PDB file of C-alpha atoms in Angstrom:
ATOM      1  CA  MET A  27     128.853 178.582 -83.916  1.00 45.00           C
ATOM      2  CA  THR A  28     129.212 176.981 -80.600  1.00 46.00           C
ATOM      3  CA  SER A  29     127.529 173.892 -79.348  1.00 43.00           C
ATOM      4  CA  SER A  30     127.572 174.234 -75.666  1.00 42.00           C
ATOM      5  CA  THR A  31     125.192 172.235 -73.647  1.00 40.00           C
ATOM      6  CA  MET A  32     126.907 172.043 -70.249  1.00 41.00           C
ATOM      7  CA  THR A  33     125.887 168.748 -68.883  1.00 43.00           C
ATOM      8  CA  ARG A  34     128.718 166.675 -67.431  1.00 62.00           C
ATOM      9  CA  ASN A  35     130.933 165.051 -70.041  1.00 80.00           C
ATOM     10  CA  ASP A  36     129.291 166.573 -73.143  1.00 86.00           C
ATOM     11  CA  THR A  37     131.456 167.120 -76.088  1.00 90.00           C
ATOM     12  CA  THR A  38     131.631 170.795 -77.143  1.00 90.00           C
ATOM     13  CA  ILE A  39     132.719 171.897 -80.590  1.00 89.00           C
ATOM     14  CA  THR A  40     133.719 175.515 -81.159  1.00 87.00           C
ATOM     15  CA  VAL A  41     133.812 176.583 -84.910  1.00 80.00           C
ATOM     16  CA  GLU A  42     133.716 180.339 -85.192  1.00 75.00           C
ATOM     17  CA  PRO A  43     132.776 181.653 -88.583  1.00 64.00           C
ATOM     18  CA  GLY A  44     135.785 183.180 -90.338  1.00 66.00           C
ATOM     19  CA  GLN A  45     138.233 181.595 -87.868  1.00 77.00           C
ATOM     20  CA  THR A  46     140.827 178.935 -88.782  1.00 87.00           C
ATOM     21  CA  THR A  47     140.369 176.837 -85.598  1.00 91.00           C
ATOM     22  CA  ILE A  48     138.326 173.940 -84.357  1.00 92.00           C
ATOM     23  CA  VAL A  49     138.166 173.527 -80.684  1.00 93.00           C
ATOM     24  CA  VAL A  50     136.859 170.314 -79.116  1.00 93.00           C
ATOM     25  CA  THR A  51     136.459 169.956 -75.356  1.00 94.00           C
ATOM     26  CA  ARG A  52     135.256 167.090 -73.147  1.00 94.00           C
ATOM     27  CA  GLU A  53     135.670 165.907 -69.568  1.00 93.00           C
ATOM     28  CA  PHE A  54     136.488 162.321 -68.526  1.00 93.00           C
ATOM     29  CA  ASP A  55     135.977 160.469 -65.291  1.00 92.00           C
ATOM     30  CA  ALA A  56     139.599 159.438 -65.073  1.00 93.00           C
ATOM     31  CA  PRO A  57     142.860 161.012 -63.921  1.00 94.00           C
ATOM     32  CA  ARG A  58     144.770 162.713 -66.676  1.00 94.00           C
ATOM     33  CA  GLU A  59     147.724 160.234 -66.583  1.00 94.00           C
ATOM     34  CA  ARG A  60     145.152 157.615 -67.686  1.00 94.00           C
ATOM     35  CA  VAL A  61     143.646 159.817 -70.366  1.00 94.00           C
ATOM     36  CA  PHE A  62     147.079 160.755 -71.585  1.00 95.00           C
ATOM     37  CA  ARG A  63     147.981 156.972 -71.757  1.00 94.00           C
ATOM     38  CA  ALA A  64     144.869 156.427 -74.004  1.00 94.00           C
ATOM     39  CA  PHE A  65     146.171 159.157 -76.355  1.00 95.00           C
ATOM     40  CA  THR A  66     149.690 157.823 -76.591  1.00 96.00           C
ATOM     41  CA  ASP A  67     149.582 154.009 -76.442  1.00 95.00           C
ATOM     42  CA  PRO A  68     149.007 152.764 -80.025  1.00 96.00           C
ATOM     43  CA  GLU A  69     146.809 149.797 -78.928  1.00 94.00           C
ATOM     44  CA  LEU A  70     144.518 151.967 -76.845  1.00 93.00           C
ATOM     45  CA  VAL A  71     144.425 154.662 -79.579  1.00 93.00           C
ATOM     46  CA  ALA A  72     143.256 152.135 -82.025  1.00 92.00           C
ATOM     47  CA  ARG A  73     140.313 151.320 -79.936  1.00 92.00           C
ATOM     48  CA  TRP A  74     138.672 154.770 -79.976  1.00 93.00           C
ATOM     49  CA  LEU A  75     140.084 157.176 -82.483  1.00 91.00           C
ATOM     50  CA  GLY A  76     138.700 155.747 -85.676  1.00 86.00           C
ATOM     51  CA  PRO A  77     135.310 156.902 -87.017  1.00 80.00           C
ATOM     52  CA  ARG A  78     132.268 154.779 -86.146  1.00 79.00           C
ATOM     53  CA  ASN A  79     131.669 151.717 -88.283  1.00 81.00           C
ATOM     54  CA  GLN A  80     135.218 151.834 -89.504  1.00 86.00           C
ATOM     55  CA  THR A  81     138.242 149.602 -88.740  1.00 89.00           C
ATOM     56  CA  MET A  82     141.232 151.589 -87.568  1.00 91.00           C
ATOM     57  CA  THR A  83     144.704 150.114 -88.193  1.00 95.00           C
ATOM     58  CA  VAL A  84     147.737 151.835 -86.777  1.00 96.00           C
ATOM     59  CA  GLU A  85     150.865 151.553 -88.942  1.00 97.00           C
ATOM     60  CA  ARG A  86     153.014 153.819 -86.634  1.00 96.00           C
ATOM     61  CA  TYR A  87     152.242 155.763 -83.530  1.00 98.00           C
ATOM     62  CA  ASP A  88     155.534 157.014 -81.962  1.00 98.00           C
ATOM     63  CA  ALA A  89     154.081 159.457 -79.394  1.00 98.00           C
ATOM     64  CA  ARG A  90     157.167 161.372 -78.356  1.00 97.00           C
ATOM     65  CA  GLY A  91     158.725 164.613 -79.615  1.00 97.00           C
ATOM     66  CA  GLY A  92     159.993 164.083 -83.239  1.00 97.00           C
ATOM     67  CA  GLY A  93     158.065 160.771 -83.559  1.00 98.00           C
ATOM     68  CA  ASP A  94     155.341 160.367 -86.126  1.00 98.00           C
ATOM     69  CA  TYR A  95     152.084 158.454 -86.699  1.00 98.00           C
ATOM     70  CA  ARG A  96     150.133 157.030 -89.573  1.00 97.00           C
ATOM     71  CA  TYR A  97     146.904 155.205 -89.527  1.00 95.00           C
ATOM     72  CA  LEU A  98     144.307 153.742 -91.833  1.00 94.00           C
ATOM     73  CA  CYS A  99     140.501 153.875 -91.420  1.00 90.00           C
ATOM     74  CA  ALA A 100     138.666 151.406 -93.571  1.00 91.00           C
ATOM     75  CA  SER A 101     134.830 151.169 -94.018  1.00 84.00           C
ATOM     76  CA  ASP A 102     132.981 147.998 -94.727  1.00 83.00           C
ATOM     77  CA  ASP A 103     132.453 148.980 -98.299  1.00 82.00           C
ATOM     78  CA  GLY A 104     136.244 148.985 -98.852  1.00 83.00           C
ATOM     79  CA  ARG A 105     136.842 152.832 -98.734  1.00 83.00           C
ATOM     80  CA  GLU A 106     140.154 153.568 -97.086  1.00 88.00           C
ATOM     81  CA  SER A 107     141.427 156.819 -95.669  1.00 86.00           C
ATOM     82  CA  TRP A 108     144.981 157.291 -94.444  1.00 91.00           C
ATOM     83  CA  PHE A 109     145.952 159.942 -91.858  1.00 93.00           C
ATOM     84  CA  ARG A 110     149.329 160.976 -90.661  1.00 96.00           C
ATOM     85  CA  GLY A 111     151.265 163.529 -88.690  1.00 97.00           C
ATOM     86  CA  VAL A 112     154.307 164.315 -86.583  1.00 98.00           C
ATOM     87  CA  PHE A 113     154.499 164.643 -82.744  1.00 98.00           C
ATOM     88  CA  HIS A 114     156.232 168.104 -81.955  1.00 98.00           C
ATOM     89  CA  GLU A 115     156.027 167.682 -78.322  1.00 98.00           C
ATOM     90  CA  VAL A 116     154.594 165.120 -75.982  1.00 98.00           C
ATOM     91  CA  ARG A 117     154.720 166.387 -72.379  1.00 98.00           C
ATOM     92  CA  GLU A 118     153.197 163.773 -70.083  1.00 97.00           C
ATOM     93  CA  PRO A 119     150.552 164.081 -68.701  1.00 97.00           C
ATOM     94  CA  GLU A 120     149.512 167.572 -69.841  1.00 97.00           C
ATOM     95  CA  HIS A 121     150.212 168.513 -73.372  1.00 98.00           C
ATOM     96  CA  ILE A 122     150.645 167.053 -76.910  1.00 98.00           C
ATOM     97  CA  THR A 123     151.530 169.214 -79.852  1.00 98.00           C
ATOM     98  CA  GLN A 124     151.260 167.394 -83.208  1.00 98.00           C
ATOM     99  CA  THR A 125     150.337 167.840 -86.874  1.00 97.00           C
ATOM    100  CA  PHE A 126     147.360 166.197 -88.425  1.00 94.00           C
ATOM    101  CA  GLN A 127     146.698 165.493 -92.101  1.00 91.00           C
ATOM    102  CA  PHE A 128     144.152 163.522 -94.210  1.00 86.00           C
ATOM    103  CA  GLU A 129     146.757 162.303 -96.622  1.00 87.00           C
ATOM    104  CA  PRO A 130     144.865 163.250 -99.947  1.00 82.00           C
ATOM    105  CA  LEU A 131     144.652 166.850 -98.840  1.00 77.00           C
ATOM    106  CA  GLU A 132     148.355 167.529 -98.820  1.00 78.00           C
ATOM    107  CA  ASP A 133     148.038 171.314 -98.398  1.00 76.00           C
ATOM    108  CA  ALA A 134     145.628 171.051 -95.434  1.00 79.00           C
ATOM    109  CA  VAL A 135     147.952 170.132 -92.590  1.00 91.00           C
ATOM    110  CA  ALA A 136     146.546 171.191 -89.179  1.00 94.00           C
ATOM    111  CA  LEU A 137     148.602 171.992 -86.033  1.00 97.00           C
ATOM    112  CA  GLU A 138     146.930 170.351 -83.012  1.00 97.00           C
ATOM    113  CA  HIS A 139     147.288 171.082 -79.249  1.00 98.00           C
ATOM    114  CA  HIS A 140     145.744 168.568 -76.864  1.00 97.00           C
ATOM    115  CA  VAL A 141     145.752 169.963 -73.321  1.00 98.00           C
ATOM    116  CA  PHE A 142     144.855 167.711 -70.354  1.00 97.00           C
ATOM    117  CA  GLU A 143     143.824 169.594 -67.278  1.00 98.00           C
ATOM    118  CA  ASP A 144     143.294 167.947 -63.847  1.00 97.00           C
ATOM    119  CA  VAL A 145     139.953 169.038 -62.368  1.00 96.00           C
ATOM    120  CA  GLY A 146     139.719 167.371 -59.057  1.00 95.00           C
ATOM    121  CA  GLY A 147     140.891 163.962 -60.190  1.00 93.00           C
ATOM    122  CA  ARG A 148     138.916 164.069 -63.369  1.00 93.00           C
ATOM    123  CA  THR A 149     140.424 165.329 -66.662  1.00 94.00           C
ATOM    124  CA  ARG A 150     139.318 168.192 -68.865  1.00 95.00           C
ATOM    125  CA  LEU A 151     140.607 167.822 -72.370  1.00 95.00           C
ATOM    126  CA  THR A 152     140.746 170.715 -74.843  1.00 96.00           C
ATOM    127  CA  MET A 153     141.862 169.840 -78.415  1.00 96.00           C
ATOM    128  CA  THR A 154     142.675 172.906 -80.577  1.00 97.00           C
ATOM    129  CA  SER A 155     143.214 172.336 -84.311  1.00 95.00           C
ATOM    130  CA  ILE A 156     144.632 175.200 -86.254  1.00 96.00           C
ATOM    131  CA  PHE A 157     144.336 175.219 -90.094  1.00 91.00           C
ATOM    132  CA  GLU A 158     146.155 177.372 -92.491  1.00 87.00           C
ATOM    133  CA  SER A 159     142.990 178.908 -93.917  1.00 81.00           C
ATOM    134  CA  VAL A 160     139.254 179.303 -93.191  1.00 73.00           C
ATOM    135  CA  ALA A 161     138.443 177.283 -96.222  1.00 70.00           C
ATOM    136  CA  ALA A 162     140.771 174.438 -95.031  1.00 76.00           C
ATOM    137  CA  ARG A 163     139.141 174.540 -91.575  1.00 79.00           C
ATOM    138  CA  ASP A 164     135.624 174.501 -93.058  1.00 72.00           C
ATOM    139  CA  GLY A 165     136.691 171.562 -95.344  1.00 72.00           C
ATOM    140  CA  MET A 166     137.776 169.550 -92.411  1.00 78.00           C
ATOM    141  CA  VAL A 167     134.405 169.972 -90.656  1.00 78.00           C
ATOM    142  CA  ALA A 168     132.692 169.113 -93.913  1.00 69.00           C
ATOM    143  CA  SER A 169     134.943 166.309 -95.046  1.00 64.00           C
ATOM    144  CA  GLY A 170     133.665 163.988 -92.403  1.00 56.00           C
ATOM    145  CA  MET A 171     130.534 163.840 -94.413  1.00 47.00           C
ATOM    146  CA  ASP A 172     132.369 161.246 -96.403  1.00 47.00           C
ATOM    147  CA  GLU A 173     132.221 158.674 -93.671  1.00 45.00           C
ATOM    148  CA  GLY A 174     129.893 160.139 -91.195  1.00 38.00           C
ATOM    149  CA  VAL A 175     126.657 161.580 -92.276  1.00 35.00           C
ATOM    150  CA  PHE A 176     126.222 159.674 -95.497  1.00 40.00           C
ATOM    151  CA  ASP A 177     126.818 156.251 -94.033  1.00 41.00           C
ATOM    152  CA  SER A 178     123.104 156.118 -93.404  1.00 36.00           C
ATOM    153  CA  MET A 179     120.654 157.122 -96.096  1.00 37.00           C
ATOM    154  CA  ASP A 180     118.249 158.154 -93.337  1.00 41.00           C
ATOM    155  CA  ARG A 181     120.555 160.662 -91.989  1.00 41.00           C
ATOM    156  CA  LEU A 182     121.348 162.027 -95.407  1.00 39.00           C
ATOM    157  CA  ALA A 183     117.634 162.542 -95.996  1.00 41.00           C
ATOM    158  CA  GLU A 184     117.315 164.244 -92.518  1.00 45.00           C
ATOM    159  CA  LEU A 185     120.333 166.530 -93.427  1.00 41.00           C
ATOM    160  CA  LEU A 186     118.946 167.618 -96.736  1.00 41.00           C
ATOM    161  CA  ALA A 187     115.429 167.877 -95.546  1.00 44.00           C
ATOM    162  CA  ASP A 188     115.880 170.481 -92.854  1.00 45.00           C
ATOM    163  CA  GLY A 189     119.042 172.162 -94.251  1.00 42.00           C
ATOM    164  CA  GLY A 190     118.918 175.818 -93.523  1.00 38.00           C
ATOM    165  CA  GLU A 191     115.353 175.695 -92.233  1.00 41.00           C
ATOM    166  CA  HIS A 192     113.985 175.320 -88.815  1.00 39.00           C
ATOM    167  CA  PRO A 193     110.498 173.955 -88.818  1.00 38.00           C
ATOM    168  CA  SER A 194     108.870 174.355 -85.434  1.00 36.00           C
TER     169      SER A 194
ATOM    170  CA  MET B   4     114.581 160.136-112.882  1.00 44.00           C
ATOM    171  CA  ALA B   5     113.780 161.611-109.473  1.00 47.00           C
ATOM    172  CA  SER B   6     112.200 164.986-109.748  1.00 51.00           C
ATOM    173  CA  ASP B   7     112.236 166.598-106.284  1.00 54.00           C
ATOM    174  CA  PRO B   8     115.438 168.360-105.059  1.00 57.00           C
ATOM    175  CA  LEU B   9     115.871 166.022-102.085  1.00 53.00           C
ATOM    176  CA  SER B  10     115.743 162.833-104.231  1.00 56.00           C
ATOM    177  CA  ARG B  11     118.158 164.324-106.755  1.00 67.00           C
ATOM    178  CA  ALA B  12     120.606 165.365-104.075  1.00 68.00           C
ATOM    179  CA  PHE B  13     120.228 162.027-102.496  1.00 62.00           C
ATOM    180  CA  THR B  14     120.864 160.217-105.668  1.00 69.00           C
ATOM    181  CA  ALA B  15     123.834 162.426-106.574  1.00 78.00           C
ATOM    182  CA  LEU B  16     125.572 161.914-103.288  1.00 73.00           C
ATOM    183  CA  ALA B  17     125.045 158.064-103.192  1.00 70.00           C
ATOM    184  CA  ASP B  18     128.276 157.882-105.261  1.00 78.00           C
ATOM    185  CA  PRO B  19     131.601 158.002-103.444  1.00 77.00           C
ATOM    186  CA  THR B  20     133.366 159.774-106.152  1.00 85.00           C
ATOM    187  CA  ARG B  21     130.763 162.585-106.153  1.00 87.00           C
ATOM    188  CA  ARG B  22     130.969 162.766-102.431  1.00 79.00           C
ATOM    189  CA  ASP B  23     134.762 163.186-102.656  1.00 81.00           C
ATOM    190  CA  ILE B  24     134.155 166.014-105.287  1.00 87.00           C
ATOM    191  CA  VAL B  25     131.837 167.888-102.904  1.00 83.00           C
ATOM    192  CA  ALA B  26     134.233 167.469 -99.896  1.00 77.00           C
ATOM    193  CA  HIS B  27     137.104 168.700-102.019  1.00 81.00           C
ATOM    194  CA  LEU B  28     135.269 171.705-103.202  1.00 83.00           C
ATOM    195  CA  ALA B  29     134.354 172.456 -99.586  1.00 74.00           C
ATOM    196  CA  VAL B  30     138.124 172.852 -99.013  1.00 74.00           C
ATOM    197  CA  VAL B  31     139.196 174.729-102.185  1.00 77.00           C
ATOM    198  CA  ARG B  32     135.900 176.558-102.918  1.00 77.00           C
ATOM    199  CA  GLU B  33     136.345 176.271-106.725  1.00 85.00           C
ATOM    200  CA  ALA B  34     138.282 174.137-109.021  1.00 91.00           C
ATOM    201  CA  THR B  35     138.494 173.193-112.768  1.00 91.00           C
ATOM    202  CA  VAL B  36     137.387 169.864-113.982  1.00 91.00           C
ATOM    203  CA  SER B  37     140.876 168.818-114.575  1.00 88.00           C
ATOM    204  CA  ASP B  38     141.842 169.799-110.960  1.00 88.00           C
ATOM    205  CA  LEU B  39     139.024 167.581-109.709  1.00 90.00           C
ATOM    206  CA  ALA B  40     139.995 164.720-112.098  1.00 90.00           C
ATOM    207  CA  GLU B  41     143.476 164.598-110.727  1.00 85.00           C
ATOM    208  CA  PRO B  42     143.169 162.801-107.400  1.00 81.00           C
ATOM    209  CA  HIS B  43     140.824 160.231-108.807  1.00 80.00           C
ATOM    210  CA  ASP B  44     142.684 158.535-111.606  1.00 81.00           C
ATOM    211  CA  MET B  45     139.816 158.997-113.852  1.00 85.00           C
ATOM    212  CA  SER B  46     139.444 160.686-117.258  1.00 90.00           C
ATOM    213  CA  ILE B  47     138.209 164.325-117.618  1.00 91.00           C
ATOM    214  CA  GLN B  48     135.236 162.885-119.309  1.00 93.00           C
ATOM    215  CA  ALA B  49     134.332 160.545-116.496  1.00 93.00           C
ATOM    216  CA  ILE B  50     134.722 163.414-113.912  1.00 94.00           C
ATOM    217  CA  SER B  51     132.688 165.682-116.203  1.00 94.00           C
ATOM    218  CA  LYS B  52     129.794 163.261-116.025  1.00 94.00           C
ATOM    219  CA  HIS B  53     129.894 163.166-112.281  1.00 94.00           C
ATOM    220  CA  ILE B  54     129.890 166.952-112.155  1.00 94.00           C
ATOM    221  CA  LYS B  55     126.907 167.114-114.489  1.00 93.00           C
ATOM    222  CA  VAL B  56     124.964 164.994-112.110  1.00 91.00           C
ATOM    223  CA  LEU B  57     125.971 167.184-109.046  1.00 91.00           C
ATOM    224  CA  GLU B  58     125.079 170.269-111.160  1.00 90.00           C
ATOM    225  CA  GLY B  59     121.720 168.685-112.022  1.00 86.00           C
ATOM    226  CA  ALA B  60     121.121 168.134-108.322  1.00 82.00           C
ATOM    227  CA  GLY B  61     121.827 171.726-107.579  1.00 82.00           C
ATOM    228  CA  LEU B  62     124.823 170.839-105.437  1.00 85.00           C
ATOM    229  CA  VAL B  63     127.486 172.487-107.633  1.00 90.00           C
ATOM    230  CA  SER B  64     127.428 175.223-110.297  1.00 90.00           C
ATOM    231  CA  ARG B  65     129.789 176.188-113.115  1.00 90.00           C
ATOM    232  CA  ALA B  66     130.665 179.736-114.129  1.00 82.00           C
ATOM    233  CA  ARG B  67     129.386 180.404-117.531  1.00 79.00           C
ATOM    234  CA  ASP B  68     131.712 183.251-118.515  1.00 69.00           C
ATOM    235  CA  ALA B  69     135.181 182.317-117.546  1.00 69.00           C
ATOM    236  CA  GLN B  70     136.932 180.033-120.133  1.00 77.00           C
ATOM    237  CA  ARG B  71     138.086 177.541-117.527  1.00 81.00           C
ATOM    238  CA  ARG B  72     134.547 177.304-116.141  1.00 88.00           C
ATOM    239  CA  PRO B  73     135.461 176.505-112.569  1.00 91.00           C
ATOM    240  CA  VAL B  74     133.119 174.409-110.455  1.00 93.00           C
ATOM    241  CA  ARG B  75     132.038 175.547-107.044  1.00 89.00           C
ATOM    242  CA  LEU B  76     129.669 174.486-104.404  1.00 84.00           C
ATOM    243  CA  GLU B  77     126.105 176.052-104.366  1.00 81.00           C
ATOM    244  CA  GLY B  78     125.468 178.390-101.480  1.00 65.00           C
ATOM    245  CA  GLU B  79     122.754 176.326 -99.996  1.00 66.00           C
ATOM    246  CA  VAL B  80     125.102 173.364 -99.656  1.00 59.00           C
ATOM    247  CA  LEU B  81     127.597 175.624 -97.839  1.00 51.00           C
ATOM    248  CA  GLN B  82     124.754 176.465 -95.412  1.00 60.00           C
ATOM    249  CA  LEU B  83     124.686 172.875 -94.421  1.00 61.00           C
ATOM    250  CA  MET B  84     127.917 173.889 -92.462  1.00 56.00           C
ATOM    251  CA  THR B  85     125.745 174.095 -89.300  1.00 62.00           C
ATOM    252  CA  LYS B  86     124.547 170.584 -89.762  1.00 72.00           C
ATOM    253  CA  TRP B  87     127.966 169.427 -90.501  1.00 73.00           C
ATOM    254  CA  ILE B  88     129.264 170.956 -87.271  1.00 78.00           C
ATOM    255  CA  GLU B  89     126.701 168.929 -85.269  1.00 81.00           C
ATOM    256  CA  ARG B  90     127.539 165.897 -87.213  1.00 81.00           C
ATOM    257  CA  TYR B  91     131.248 166.546 -86.479  1.00 85.00           C
ATOM    258  CA  ARG B  92     130.432 166.931 -82.763  1.00 88.00           C
ATOM    259  CA  ARG B  93     128.536 163.634 -82.764  1.00 88.00           C
ATOM    260  CA  GLU B  94     131.476 161.954 -84.429  1.00 88.00           C
ATOM    261  CA  TRP B  95     133.730 163.152 -81.532  1.00 92.00           C
ATOM    262  CA  GLU B  96     131.167 162.185 -78.995  1.00 93.00           C
ATOM    263  CA  ASP B  97     131.208 158.729 -80.466  1.00 92.00           C
ATOM    264  CA  ARG B  98     134.950 158.523 -80.189  1.00 94.00           C
ATOM    265  CA  PHE B  99     134.829 159.799 -76.679  1.00 95.00           C
ATOM    266  CA  SER B 100     132.179 157.246 -75.596  1.00 94.00           C
ATOM    267  CA  ARG B 101     134.546 154.470 -76.736  1.00 95.00           C
ATOM    268  CA  LEU B 102     137.516 156.320 -74.935  1.00 96.00           C
ATOM    269  CA  ASP B 103     135.358 156.340 -71.705  1.00 95.00           C
ATOM    270  CA  GLU B 104     135.154 152.587 -72.085  1.00 95.00           C
ATOM    271  CA  VAL B 105     138.919 152.254 -72.533  1.00 96.00           C
ATOM    272  CA  LEU B 106     139.562 154.513 -69.563  1.00 96.00           C
ATOM    273  CA  ALA B 107     137.169 152.536 -67.316  1.00 95.00           C
ATOM    274  CA  GLU B 108     139.100 149.330 -68.232  1.00 94.00           C
ATOM    275  CA  LEU B 109     142.382 150.961 -67.466  1.00 93.00           C
ATOM    276  CA  GLY B 110     140.961 151.969 -64.130  1.00 87.00           C
ATOM    277  CA  ASP B 111     140.020 148.427 -63.320  1.00 83.00           C
ATOM    278  CA  GLU B 112     143.663 147.359 -64.185  1.00 81.00           C
ATOM    279  CA  ASP B 113     145.056 150.184 -61.984  1.00 72.00           C
ATOM    280  CA  GLN B 114     142.799 149.208 -59.107  1.00 67.00           C
ATOM    281  CA  PRO B 115     142.185 145.543 -59.156  1.00 57.00           C
ATOM    282  CA  ALA B 116     141.068 145.466 -55.384  1.00 52.00           C
ATOM    283  CA  THR B 117     138.857 148.465 -54.711  1.00 48.00           C
ATOM    284  CA  PRO B 118     136.813 148.129 -51.435  1.00 50.00           C
ATOM    285  CA  ASP B 119     133.726 147.065 -53.545  1.00 50.00           C
ATOM    286  CA  ASP B 120     135.525 144.222 -55.229  1.00 46.00           C
ATOM    287  CA  GLN B 121     137.573 142.830 -52.324  1.00 47.00           C
ATOM    288  CA  GLU B 122     135.182 140.016 -51.615  1.00 47.00           C
ATOM    289  CA  HIS B 123     135.905 138.514 -54.980  1.00 49.00           C
ATOM    290  CA  ASP B 124     139.621 138.166 -54.986  1.00 48.00           C
ATOM    291  CA  GLN B 125     140.788 137.958 -51.392  1.00 47.00           C
ATOM    292  CA  PRO B 126     143.501 135.310 -50.936  1.00 46.00           C
TER     293      PRO B 126
END
């Protein structure tokens, strides 16, 4: 399934049935050196990477080859999620290769490629996450339900009400 | 007790442990009750109660024949994947909107005196 409205700066998610990858693309009105900095400077990362309505606390964010990261996302009701990974390669300003893990799922470590392309002074970001199985990939897409879709009862009702059906 | 499917699912998923169980099953497809109890530091009995609630809401089912009676997500729940992808996209869009703001601020730092701003800070 591909969500692909092509207006400027829209986020596109590609999750093909039966595949083990999630591809996220987005363009930014900034040169890639700046976008790259926002991906590697711990203070900047903490300002945008956490889920909505959660407080992100960076324990470590050593963005260089062989470095690692670990951060905590805490919701208002006290639920805490730890994430961690290792930077395999950090090649400024064009490519980051790293692992990603939601800590409780120790067998579901993803390999991620973040590619920063220069498009006339703007930046096109392509983030490819590769999971070890289709089930683990699907679980990643679904697991956000913990903090995302169910943070609002209205959204939950909406989700369940039209799940699988398309009323006109 | 709520009687319509929406309200039952709604009630069942209001509990964080039960949401974790559903998310976990989305990864592993099926699991025994003891597998599901393990990450939660809860007794088998406590987890069994949660699973009964999920079962009553039609969110999970348990095999009747096999001795270990694995728990799995119901097909209709798995069909929510399409919705989850859209929600996942919105989560990223949310992050990227915040990133846009960070980038705009960094831009201001890099270029403190663009032609538009010069009238403010000229010595």
